[in-house]
Amino acid sequence: IFLTNVPRETLSAKDVADIYRFRWIIEIMFKSWKSCFRIKELLHSQCDNKIRVECTIFLMLLYITIFQVRWYGYFEVHIFKETGKHISILKLSKFFNNHLDEILLNYITLFQIKKIINQHCKYETRKKRKNAMENYYKI
């Protein structure tokens, strides 16, 4: 059941369902920011320095923007071209968060990163329903 204040003349039931799918993709992105990048853990609970809090938030948002635009965009395009499968933003977020030092210090090559992402960060295959990125590209 979808509740909306949009008149039936403006959007059909199918349009509302498509919009909800798109909204769900946005929720997944926010979940990756909150859960995978562990923003809460960057500041201790007694931190009351406004400048420190603001700087931490802005730096984290900058990192997330670079991740979303540059890394996720790059790997989504390249892995999809090679395999025809989309990358899970949650899985890729976890991978980057867990291996950021090795990636930034070039301890692992781009070829190795792509291989790991190809093995561990793709959406699982579903027969009955589409994953978030398949729904996104459908819209």
Short mmCIF file of C-alpha atoms in Angstrom, two decimals:
data_model
loop_
_atom_site.label_atom_id
_atom_site.label_comp_id
_atom_site.label_asym_id
_atom_site.label_seq_id
_atom_site.Cartn_x
_atom_site.Cartn_y
_atom_site.Cartn_z
CA ILE A 1 0.00 0.00 0.00
CA PHE A 2 1.36 3.40 -1.01
CA LEU A 3 0.03 6.56 0.62
CA THR A 4 0.49 9.79 -1.26
CA ASN A 5 -1.07 13.20 -1.52
CA VAL A 6 -0.51 13.33 -5.28
CA PRO A 7 -3.76 13.31 -7.28
CA ARG A 8 -4.49 10.26 -9.45
CA GLU A 9 -4.52 12.50 -12.52
CA THR A 10 -0.87 13.42 -11.88
CA LEU A 11 0.62 9.99 -11.17
CA SER A 12 -0.63 6.52 -11.87
CA ALA A 13 -0.21 3.70 -9.35
CA LYS A 14 2.68 2.37 -11.45
CA ASP A 15 4.37 5.81 -11.40
CA VAL A 16 4.06 5.95 -7.61
CA ALA A 17 5.63 2.47 -7.33
CA ASP A 18 8.49 3.54 -9.64
CA ILE A 19 9.11 6.67 -7.57
CA TYR A 20 9.10 4.60 -4.38
CA ARG A 21 11.75 2.30 -5.90
CA PHE A 22 13.90 5.34 -6.63
CA ARG A 23 13.36 6.60 -3.07
CA TRP A 24 14.49 3.22 -1.77
CA ILE A 25 17.81 3.63 -3.63
CA ILE A 26 18.32 6.92 -1.81
CA GLU A 27 17.60 5.16 1.51
CA ILE A 28 20.24 2.53 0.65
CA MET A 29 22.78 5.30 -0.01
CA PHE A 30 22.05 6.92 3.36
CA LYS A 31 22.31 3.52 5.03
CA SER A 32 25.73 3.00 3.47
CA TRP A 33 26.83 6.38 4.79
CA LYS A 34 25.56 5.70 8.29
CA SER A 35 26.39 2.01 8.68
CA CYS A 36 29.38 1.38 6.46
CA PHE A 37 31.30 4.61 6.97
CA ARG A 38 30.50 4.66 10.72
CA ILE A 39 30.13 8.42 11.01
CA LYS A 40 29.07 8.20 14.68
CA GLU A 41 32.37 6.57 15.63
CA LEU A 42 34.45 9.51 14.38
CA LEU A 43 33.55 11.67 17.37
CA HIS A 44 33.53 10.60 20.99
CA SER A 45 30.29 11.11 22.89
CA GLN A 46 31.66 13.92 25.08
CA CYS A 47 32.88 16.01 22.16
CA ASP A 48 31.37 19.46 22.54
CA ASN A 49 33.77 21.38 20.32
CA LYS A 50 31.52 22.82 17.61
CA ILE A 51 34.37 23.41 15.15
CA ARG A 52 35.68 19.86 15.55
CA VAL A 53 32.21 18.42 14.99
CA GLU A 54 31.60 20.58 11.91
CA CYS A 55 35.03 19.82 10.42
CA THR A 56 34.54 16.10 10.99
CA ILE A 57 31.11 16.17 9.35
CA PHE A 58 32.34 18.20 6.37
CA LEU A 59 35.39 15.97 5.88
CA MET A 60 33.22 12.86 6.05
CA LEU A 61 30.75 14.33 3.54
CA LEU A 62 33.68 15.16 1.25
CA TYR A 63 34.97 11.59 1.55
CA ILE A 64 31.49 10.19 0.88
CA THR A 65 31.10 12.46 -2.16
CA ILE A 66 34.43 11.29 -3.56
CA PHE A 67 33.43 7.69 -2.86
CA GLN A 68 29.99 8.05 -4.50
CA VAL A 69 31.02 10.06 -7.54
CA ARG A 70 34.46 8.74 -8.27
CA TRP A 71 34.91 5.24 -6.89
CA TYR A 72 31.38 3.85 -6.97
CA GLY A 73 30.72 5.44 -10.36
CA TYR A 74 33.96 4.04 -11.78
CA PHE A 75 33.51 0.49 -10.52
CA GLU A 76 29.78 0.39 -11.33
CA VAL A 77 30.49 1.26 -14.97
CA HIS A 78 33.54 -0.98 -15.41
CA ILE A 79 32.25 -4.05 -13.58
CA PHE A 80 28.88 -3.79 -15.35
CA LYS A 81 30.62 -3.57 -18.75
CA GLU A 82 32.67 -6.67 -17.94
CA THR A 83 30.06 -8.81 -16.22
CA GLY A 84 26.62 -7.31 -16.85
CA LYS A 85 26.08 -7.16 -13.06
CA HIS A 86 25.65 -4.11 -10.86
CA ILE A 87 27.70 -3.25 -7.79
CA SER A 88 26.03 -3.09 -4.38
CA ILE A 89 26.74 0.29 -2.82
CA LEU A 90 26.53 -1.26 0.66
CA LYS A 91 29.05 -3.98 -0.14
CA LEU A 92 31.40 -1.55 -1.89
CA SER A 93 31.13 0.92 1.02
CA LYS A 94 32.11 -1.80 3.48
CA PHE A 95 35.01 -2.88 1.26
CA PHE A 96 36.37 0.66 0.96
CA ASN A 97 35.92 1.38 4.64
CA ASN A 98 37.77 -1.82 5.61
CA HIS A 99 40.59 -1.39 3.05
CA LEU A 100 40.97 2.38 2.72
CA ASP A 101 44.55 2.44 4.01
CA GLU A 102 45.70 -0.20 1.54
CA ILE A 103 43.89 1.54 -1.33
CA LEU A 104 45.24 5.02 -0.57
CA LEU A 105 48.77 3.76 0.04
CA ASN A 106 48.69 1.68 -3.17
CA TYR A 107 49.34 -1.58 -1.32
CA ILE A 108 46.83 -3.18 -3.65
CA THR A 109 46.65 -2.42 -7.34
CA LEU A 110 43.61 -1.29 -9.29
CA PHE A 111 43.55 -4.72 -10.94
CA GLN A 112 43.43 -6.40 -7.51
CA ILE A 113 40.74 -4.00 -6.31
CA LYS A 114 38.59 -4.71 -9.38
CA LYS A 115 39.05 -8.45 -8.88
CA ILE A 116 37.98 -8.28 -5.23
CA ILE A 117 35.02 -6.03 -6.05
CA ASN A 118 33.99 -8.33 -8.88
CA GLN A 119 34.04 -11.30 -6.49
CA HIS A 120 32.53 -9.76 -3.36
CA CYS A 121 30.65 -6.53 -4.08
CA LYS A 122 28.14 -7.40 -6.79
CA TYR A 123 24.45 -7.86 -6.15
CA GLU A 124 23.39 -11.46 -5.75
CA THR A 125 21.48 -12.95 -8.67
CA ARG A 126 17.72 -12.84 -8.23
CA LYS A 127 15.21 -14.52 -10.44
CA LYS A 128 11.95 -13.17 -9.04
CA ARG A 129 12.77 -9.51 -8.44
CA LYS A 130 15.25 -6.88 -9.51
CA ASN A 131 17.95 -5.35 -7.36
CA ALA A 132 18.09 -1.62 -6.56
CA MET A 133 20.34 -0.66 -9.48
CA GLU A 134 18.27 -2.61 -12.00
CA ASN A 135 15.22 -0.70 -10.75
CA TYR A 136 17.13 2.58 -10.93
CA TYR A 137 18.17 2.09 -14.56
CA LYS A 138 14.64 0.98 -15.41
CA ILE A 139 13.30 4.38 -14.27
#
